[in-house]
PDB file of C-alpha atoms in Angstrom:
ATOM      1  CA  UNK A 170      94.494 180.499 143.374  1.00 83.00           C
ATOM      2  CA  UNK A 171      94.407 184.525 143.706  1.00 90.00           C
ATOM      3  CA  UNK A 172      96.709 186.375 142.177  1.00 93.00           C
ATOM      4  CA  UNK A 173      98.706 189.953 143.519  1.00 95.00           C
ATOM      5  CA  UNK A 174     100.046 192.549 141.628  1.00 96.00           C
ATOM      6  CA  UNK A 175     101.889 195.234 142.801  1.00 96.00           C
ATOM      7  CA  UNK A 176     102.707 198.765 141.185  1.00 97.00           C
ATOM      8  CA  UNK A 177     105.760 200.174 140.651  1.00 96.00           C
ATOM      9  CA  UNK A 178     107.741 197.431 140.740  1.00 94.00           C
ATOM     10  CA  UNK A 179     110.680 200.118 141.652  1.00 96.00           C
ATOM     11  CA  UNK A 180     110.450 203.573 142.870  1.00 96.00           C
ATOM     12  CA  UNK A 181     113.621 206.413 144.063  1.00 97.00           C
ATOM     13  CA  UNK A 182     111.847 208.651 146.423  1.00 96.00           C
ATOM     14  CA  UNK A 183     113.251 212.304 147.639  1.00 97.00           C
ATOM     15  CA  UNK A 184     113.436 212.841 151.039  1.00 97.00           C
ATOM     16  CA  UNK A 185     110.265 214.742 151.647  1.00 97.00           C
ATOM     17  CA  UNK A 186     108.528 213.538 149.013  1.00 97.00           C
ATOM     18  CA  UNK A 187     105.085 211.614 148.667  1.00 97.00           C
ATOM     19  CA  UNK A 188     104.523 208.257 147.193  1.00 97.00           C
ATOM     20  CA  UNK A 189     101.270 205.969 146.228  1.00 98.00           C
ATOM     21  CA  UNK A 190     101.581 201.895 146.227  1.00 98.00           C
ATOM     22  CA  UNK A 191      99.270 200.135 144.055  1.00 98.00           C
ATOM     23  CA  UNK A 192      97.985 196.277 145.359  1.00 97.00           C
ATOM     24  CA  UNK A 193      95.761 194.853 142.567  1.00 97.00           C
ATOM     25  CA  UNK A 194      94.297 191.536 143.392  1.00 94.00           C
ATOM     26  CA  UNK A 195      92.352 188.786 140.827  1.00 93.00           C
ATOM     27  CA  UNK A 196      89.758 187.974 143.066  1.00 88.00           C
ATOM     28  CA  UNK A 197      86.829 189.387 145.961  1.00 82.00           C
ATOM     29  CA  UNK A 198      88.712 189.333 149.669  1.00 82.00           C
ATOM     30  CA  UNK A 199      87.335 189.860 152.955  1.00 81.00           C
ATOM     31  CA  UNK A 200      91.104 190.593 154.392  1.00 90.00           C
ATOM     32  CA  UNK A 201      94.204 192.821 152.921  1.00 94.00           C
ATOM     33  CA  UNK A 202      97.715 193.233 154.796  1.00 96.00           C
ATOM     34  CA  UNK A 203     100.596 195.782 153.992  1.00 97.00           C
ATOM     35  CA  UNK A 204     104.475 195.240 155.457  1.00 96.00           C
ATOM     36  CA  UNK A 205     106.896 196.741 155.056  1.00 97.00           C
ATOM     37  CA  UNK A 206     110.434 194.716 154.832  1.00 95.00           C
ATOM     38  CA  UNK A 207     113.030 196.968 156.389  1.00 91.00           C
ATOM     39  CA  UNK A 208     116.728 196.507 155.165  1.00 88.00           C
ATOM     40  CA  UNK A 209     117.376 193.993 157.636  1.00 89.00           C
ATOM     41  CA  UNK A 210     115.004 191.810 156.197  1.00 91.00           C
ATOM     42  CA  UNK A 211     112.298 191.841 159.350  1.00 92.00           C
ATOM     43  CA  UNK A 212     108.295 192.017 158.102  1.00 94.00           C
ATOM     44  CA  UNK A 213     106.615 195.126 159.973  1.00 95.00           C
ATOM     45  CA  UNK A 214     102.466 194.956 159.416  1.00 95.00           C
ATOM     46  CA  UNK A 215     101.728 198.476 158.215  1.00 97.00           C
ATOM     47  CA  UNK A 216      98.613 197.683 158.268  1.00 97.00           C
ATOM     48  CA  UNK A 217      95.402 194.788 158.324  1.00 96.00           C
ATOM     49  CA  UNK A 218      92.753 196.873 155.860  1.00 95.00           C
ATOM     50  CA  UNK A 219      89.660 194.629 154.708  1.00 92.00           C
ATOM     51  CA  UNK A 220      88.226 197.451 153.602  1.00 93.00           C
ATOM     52  CA  UNK A 221      88.097 201.081 154.196  1.00 96.00           C
ATOM     53  CA  UNK A 222      90.563 203.998 155.493  1.00 97.00           C
ATOM     54  CA  UNK A 223      93.305 203.407 157.999  1.00 97.00           C
ATOM     55  CA  UNK A 224      96.223 205.445 159.012  1.00 97.00           C
ATOM     56  CA  UNK A 225      99.238 205.700 160.855  1.00 95.00           C
ATOM     57  CA  UNK A 226     101.355 208.398 161.392  1.00 96.00           C
ATOM     58  CA  UNK A 227     102.560 209.440 157.642  1.00 97.00           C
ATOM     59  CA  UNK A 228     101.530 206.376 156.594  1.00 97.00           C
ATOM     60  CA  UNK A 229      97.682 205.429 155.061  1.00 98.00           C
ATOM     61  CA  UNK A 230      95.802 203.160 153.515  1.00 98.00           C
ATOM     62  CA  UNK A 231      92.606 202.202 151.190  1.00 97.00           C
ATOM     63  CA  UNK A 232      90.798 199.340 150.244  1.00 96.00           C
ATOM     64  CA  UNK A 233      88.231 198.992 147.829  1.00 95.00           C
ATOM     65  CA  UNK A 234      87.544 195.511 148.053  1.00 92.00           C
ATOM     66  CA  UNK A 235      84.556 195.664 145.522  1.00 92.00           C
ATOM     67  CA  UNK A 236      87.263 197.429 142.548  1.00 94.00           C
ATOM     68  CA  UNK A 237      89.733 194.284 143.665  1.00 95.00           C
ATOM     69  CA  UNK A 238      92.586 197.462 144.261  1.00 96.00           C
ATOM     70  CA  UNK A 239      94.135 199.035 147.630  1.00 97.00           C
ATOM     71  CA  UNK A 240      96.035 201.559 147.355  1.00 98.00           C
ATOM     72  CA  UNK A 241      99.274 202.469 150.176  1.00 98.00           C
ATOM     73  CA  UNK A 242     100.456 206.506 150.713  1.00 98.00           C
ATOM     74  CA  UNK A 243     103.905 207.530 152.072  1.00 97.00           C
ATOM     75  CA  UNK A 244     104.031 211.171 152.943  1.00 97.00           C
ATOM     76  CA  UNK A 245     106.539 213.347 153.827  1.00 97.00           C
ATOM     77  CA  UNK A 246     108.891 210.895 153.207  1.00 97.00           C
ATOM     78  CA  UNK A 247     111.896 209.421 155.031  1.00 97.00           C
ATOM     79  CA  UNK A 248     115.025 207.610 154.359  1.00 96.00           C
ATOM     80  CA  UNK A 249     113.786 205.100 157.079  1.00 95.00           C
ATOM     81  CA  UNK A 250     110.602 204.132 154.996  1.00 96.00           C
ATOM     82  CA  UNK A 251     113.426 203.051 152.521  1.00 96.00           C
ATOM     83  CA  UNK A 252     112.946 198.850 151.716  1.00 95.00           C
ATOM     84  CA  UNK A 253     110.193 196.697 149.809  1.00 95.00           C
ATOM     85  CA  UNK A 254     106.582 196.937 150.843  1.00 97.00           C
ATOM     86  CA  UNK A 255     104.328 193.444 150.247  1.00 96.00           C
ATOM     87  CA  UNK A 256     100.915 193.591 150.434  1.00 96.00           C
ATOM     88  CA  UNK A 257      98.624 190.334 150.597  1.00 95.00           C
ATOM     89  CA  UNK A 258      95.441 188.436 150.441  1.00 94.00           C
ATOM     90  CA  UNK A 259      94.096 185.627 152.418  1.00 91.00           C
ATOM     91  CA  UNK A 260      93.992 182.903 149.511  1.00 89.00           C
ATOM     92  CA  UNK A 261      91.093 180.607 151.090  1.00 87.00           C
ATOM     93  CA  UNK A 262      91.222 178.337 148.579  1.00 86.00           C
ATOM     94  CA  UNK A 263      94.927 177.549 149.184  1.00 84.00           C
ATOM     95  CA  UNK A 264      94.694 178.457 153.107  1.00 84.00           C
ATOM     96  CA  UNK A 265      97.371 180.726 152.695  1.00 87.00           C
ATOM     97  CA  UNK A 266      98.636 184.405 152.527  1.00 89.00           C
ATOM     98  CA  UNK A 267      99.328 185.233 149.010  1.00 92.00           C
ATOM     99  CA  UNK A 268     101.811 188.060 148.398  1.00 92.00           C
ATOM    100  CA  UNK A 269     102.891 190.343 145.726  1.00 92.00           C
ATOM    101  CA  UNK A 270     106.605 190.651 144.775  1.00 92.00           C
ATOM    102  CA  UNK A 271     106.038 194.236 146.634  1.00 93.00           C
ATOM    103  CA  UNK A 272     107.474 197.901 145.784  1.00 95.00           C
ATOM    104  CA  UNK A 273     110.918 198.432 146.396  1.00 95.00           C
ATOM    105  CA  UNK A 274     111.486 201.757 147.607  1.00 97.00           C
ATOM    106  CA  UNK A 275     114.843 203.876 148.086  1.00 97.00           C
ATOM    107  CA  UNK A 276     114.523 207.244 149.469  1.00 97.00           C
ATOM    108  CA  UNK A 277     117.158 209.650 149.258  1.00 97.00           C
ATOM    109  CA  UNK A 278     118.398 212.369 150.989  1.00 95.00           C
TER     110      UNK A 278
ATOM    111  CA  UNK B 203     105.085 189.780 174.783  1.00 73.00           C
ATOM    112  CA  UNK B 204     107.556 189.018 172.383  1.00 81.00           C
ATOM    113  CA  UNK B 205     105.245 187.918 169.159  1.00 94.00           C
ATOM    114  CA  UNK B 206     106.636 185.836 167.319  1.00 97.00           C
ATOM    115  CA  UNK B 207     110.475 184.468 167.665  1.00 97.00           C
ATOM    116  CA  UNK B 208     112.845 182.372 165.627  1.00 97.00           C
ATOM    117  CA  UNK B 209     115.890 180.082 166.476  1.00 97.00           C
ATOM    118  CA  UNK B 210     118.605 180.496 164.919  1.00 97.00           C
ATOM    119  CA  UNK B 211     118.730 183.587 162.921  1.00 95.00           C
ATOM    120  CA  UNK B 212     121.646 182.202 160.832  1.00 96.00           C
ATOM    121  CA  UNK B 213     122.661 178.954 159.763  1.00 96.00           C
ATOM    122  CA  UNK B 214     125.066 177.329 157.240  1.00 97.00           C
ATOM    123  CA  UNK B 215     124.726 174.130 155.998  1.00 97.00           C
ATOM    124  CA  UNK B 216     126.258 171.188 153.742  1.00 97.00           C
ATOM    125  CA  UNK B 217     124.486 169.363 151.329  1.00 98.00           C
ATOM    126  CA  UNK B 218     122.893 166.429 152.859  1.00 97.00           C
ATOM    127  CA  UNK B 219     122.736 167.770 156.252  1.00 97.00           C
ATOM    128  CA  UNK B 220     119.553 167.957 158.548  1.00 96.00           C
ATOM    129  CA  UNK B 221     118.599 170.925 160.902  1.00 96.00           C
ATOM    130  CA  UNK B 222     115.202 171.842 162.610  1.00 97.00           C
ATOM    131  CA  UNK B 223     113.720 175.366 163.097  1.00 98.00           C
ATOM    132  CA  UNK B 224     112.236 176.610 165.243  1.00 97.00           C
ATOM    133  CA  UNK B 225     109.238 179.681 165.617  1.00 98.00           C
ATOM    134  CA  UNK B 226     107.565 180.566 169.105  1.00 98.00           C
ATOM    135  CA  UNK B 227     104.879 182.770 169.822  1.00 98.00           C
ATOM    136  CA  UNK B 228     103.267 183.745 172.769  1.00 96.00           C
ATOM    137  CA  UNK B 229     100.159 185.104 171.649  1.00 96.00           C
ATOM    138  CA  UNK B 230      97.634 182.091 172.004  1.00 96.00           C
ATOM    139  CA  UNK B 231      97.332 181.896 168.334  1.00 97.00           C
ATOM    140  CA  UNK B 232      95.862 178.668 166.902  1.00 97.00           C
ATOM    141  CA  UNK B 233      97.118 179.003 163.012  1.00 96.00           C
ATOM    142  CA  UNK B 234     100.857 178.759 162.731  1.00 97.00           C
ATOM    143  CA  UNK B 235     102.651 178.972 159.434  1.00 96.00           C
ATOM    144  CA  UNK B 236     105.975 178.412 157.301  1.00 97.00           C
ATOM    145  CA  UNK B 237     106.964 180.733 154.557  1.00 96.00           C
ATOM    146  CA  UNK B 238     109.556 180.445 153.070  1.00 97.00           C
ATOM    147  CA  UNK B 239     111.807 183.727 150.599  1.00 96.00           C
ATOM    148  CA  UNK B 240     113.373 183.619 147.291  1.00 93.00           C
ATOM    149  CA  UNK B 241     115.332 186.788 145.960  1.00 85.00           C
ATOM    150  CA  UNK B 242     112.894 189.434 144.135  1.00 73.00           C
ATOM    151  CA  UNK B 243     109.796 187.197 145.157  1.00 72.00           C
ATOM    152  CA  UNK B 244     107.557 187.848 147.958  1.00 79.00           C
ATOM    153  CA  UNK B 245     106.994 184.580 150.353  1.00 90.00           C
ATOM    154  CA  UNK B 246     105.814 180.945 149.586  1.00 92.00           C
ATOM    155  CA  UNK B 247     104.052 179.077 152.235  1.00 94.00           C
ATOM    156  CA  UNK B 248     105.605 176.296 153.285  1.00 96.00           C
ATOM    157  CA  UNK B 249     103.470 173.903 155.450  1.00 97.00           C
ATOM    158  CA  UNK B 250     101.135 175.304 157.566  1.00 95.00           C
ATOM    159  CA  UNK B 251      99.112 174.202 161.400  1.00 96.00           C
ATOM    160  CA  UNK B 252      95.634 174.711 161.914  1.00 95.00           C
ATOM    161  CA  UNK B 253      96.095 173.950 165.966  1.00 95.00           C
ATOM    162  CA  UNK B 254      98.117 171.484 168.489  1.00 96.00           C
ATOM    163  CA  UNK B 255      98.543 167.756 166.748  1.00 95.00           C
ATOM    164  CA  UNK B 256      97.717 169.028 163.019  1.00 95.00           C
ATOM    165  CA  UNK B 257      99.702 170.067 160.142  1.00 96.00           C
ATOM    166  CA  UNK B 258      99.383 170.508 156.282  1.00 95.00           C
ATOM    167  CA  UNK B 259     101.063 170.885 153.247  1.00 95.00           C
ATOM    168  CA  UNK B 260     101.117 174.188 151.826  1.00 93.00           C
ATOM    169  CA  UNK B 261     102.750 175.457 148.015  1.00 91.00           C
ATOM    170  CA  UNK B 262     106.162 174.514 148.238  1.00 94.00           C
ATOM    171  CA  UNK B 263     106.362 171.437 150.579  1.00 96.00           C
ATOM    172  CA  UNK B 264     109.021 169.099 149.402  1.00 96.00           C
ATOM    173  CA  UNK B 265     111.804 168.609 150.863  1.00 96.00           C
ATOM    174  CA  UNK B 266     110.525 169.912 154.470  1.00 98.00           C
ATOM    175  CA  UNK B 267     108.753 168.088 157.475  1.00 97.00           C
ATOM    176  CA  UNK B 268     106.647 170.188 160.774  1.00 98.00           C
ATOM    177  CA  UNK B 269     105.377 169.277 163.468  1.00 98.00           C
ATOM    178  CA  UNK B 270     103.349 170.981 165.897  1.00 97.00           C
ATOM    179  CA  UNK B 271     103.201 169.324 169.111  1.00 96.00           C
ATOM    180  CA  UNK B 272     102.548 172.412 171.476  1.00 96.00           C
ATOM    181  CA  UNK B 273     100.127 175.154 170.688  1.00 97.00           C
ATOM    182  CA  UNK B 274     102.934 177.500 171.339  1.00 97.00           C
ATOM    183  CA  UNK B 275     106.183 175.881 169.315  1.00 98.00           C
ATOM    184  CA  UNK B 276     106.053 175.298 165.338  1.00 98.00           C
ATOM    185  CA  UNK B 277     109.229 173.269 164.171  1.00 98.00           C
ATOM    186  CA  UNK B 278     110.480 172.764 160.473  1.00 98.00           C
ATOM    187  CA  UNK B 279     113.103 170.180 159.491  1.00 98.00           C
ATOM    188  CA  UNK B 280     114.709 169.805 156.605  1.00 96.00           C
ATOM    189  CA  UNK B 281     116.182 166.406 156.762  1.00 92.00           C
ATOM    190  CA  UNK B 282     118.310 165.622 153.753  1.00 96.00           C
ATOM    191  CA  UNK B 283     119.665 169.548 152.931  1.00 96.00           C
ATOM    192  CA  UNK B 284     119.844 170.633 148.872  1.00 97.00           C
ATOM    193  CA  UNK B 285     121.342 173.993 147.852  1.00 97.00           C
ATOM    194  CA  UNK B 286     117.593 174.881 146.467  1.00 95.00           C
ATOM    195  CA  UNK B 287     116.619 175.381 149.743  1.00 97.00           C
ATOM    196  CA  UNK B 288     118.579 178.288 150.482  1.00 97.00           C
ATOM    197  CA  UNK B 289     116.238 180.796 151.608  1.00 97.00           C
ATOM    198  CA  UNK B 290     114.734 183.110 153.985  1.00 97.00           C
ATOM    199  CA  UNK B 291     112.893 181.331 156.303  1.00 98.00           C
ATOM    200  CA  UNK B 292     109.759 183.274 157.783  1.00 97.00           C
ATOM    201  CA  UNK B 293     107.033 182.330 160.788  1.00 98.00           C
ATOM    202  CA  UNK B 294     103.946 183.757 160.711  1.00 96.00           C
ATOM    203  CA  UNK B 295     100.915 182.895 163.859  1.00 97.00           C
ATOM    204  CA  UNK B 296      97.403 184.393 163.572  1.00 96.00           C
ATOM    205  CA  UNK B 297      94.155 183.359 165.336  1.00 95.00           C
ATOM    206  CA  UNK B 298      92.626 182.430 162.009  1.00 92.00           C
ATOM    207  CA  UNK B 299      93.199 182.217 158.458  1.00 88.00           C
ATOM    208  CA  UNK B 300      91.905 185.064 157.879  1.00 88.00           C
ATOM    209  CA  UNK B 301      92.986 187.087 160.611  1.00 91.00           C
ATOM    210  CA  UNK B 302      96.001 189.046 161.171  1.00 93.00           C
ATOM    211  CA  UNK B 303      99.217 187.436 160.608  1.00 94.00           C
ATOM    212  CA  UNK B 304     102.179 188.171 162.579  1.00 95.00           C
ATOM    213  CA  UNK B 305     105.883 187.248 161.460  1.00 96.00           C
ATOM    214  CA  UNK B 306     109.098 186.520 163.026  1.00 97.00           C
ATOM    215  CA  UNK B 307     112.382 187.843 162.585  1.00 96.00           C
ATOM    216  CA  UNK B 308     113.230 185.162 159.989  1.00 96.00           C
ATOM    217  CA  UNK B 309     115.855 182.393 159.360  1.00 97.00           C
ATOM    218  CA  UNK B 310     118.533 183.035 157.121  1.00 96.00           C
ATOM    219  CA  UNK B 311     119.447 179.561 155.557  1.00 97.00           C
ATOM    220  CA  UNK B 312     122.372 178.807 153.120  1.00 97.00           C
ATOM    221  CA  UNK B 313     123.247 174.967 152.149  1.00 97.00           C
ATOM    222  CA  UNK B 314     126.704 174.680 150.758  1.00 97.00           C
TER     223      UNK B 314
END
């Protein structure tokens, strides 16, 4: 099945800082999702981004499917951005979303 | 739209007890999924359904059963709970496998 790797695993940010999270995947994909798992455990959909670039407020994402990676940008980070960020791609061979292990982000005031 | 809902939110079981987790979606999605999440890991697929009346095994199906009698509901059953099934369970739905998946709030299950 498809392997999904995320980096860095852990990140501590000062409030107001910018950051980039990376997701690499082992095979060609035609879909990719980014999620934010907040400290209460809820999984929030951030982006469905098979290719190209999308922006939503202070967050943006870029997927370069031909090079098998996606990037999530957080600008002017706030304490509410804390949590774990997951990327996931569809593994058609196993009929599932294949998740990375996540990027644990802590934003300190 | 409530999206995807799950009941209960929390549950504590003793080893050997049984229970059913209920997932409901109001988006008219064909596909529904049950995942489990364990510390330090992403989500792993337990079972899934591609439409009313269908079910199929995912990555980690042992010890679980599912049913999809109505399109909007997907039930996950544990017949004889084991401590290894202590986890957070998420339900999700989508129009098809390649479309965006939407997740419920999760059920935190502890098996003593």
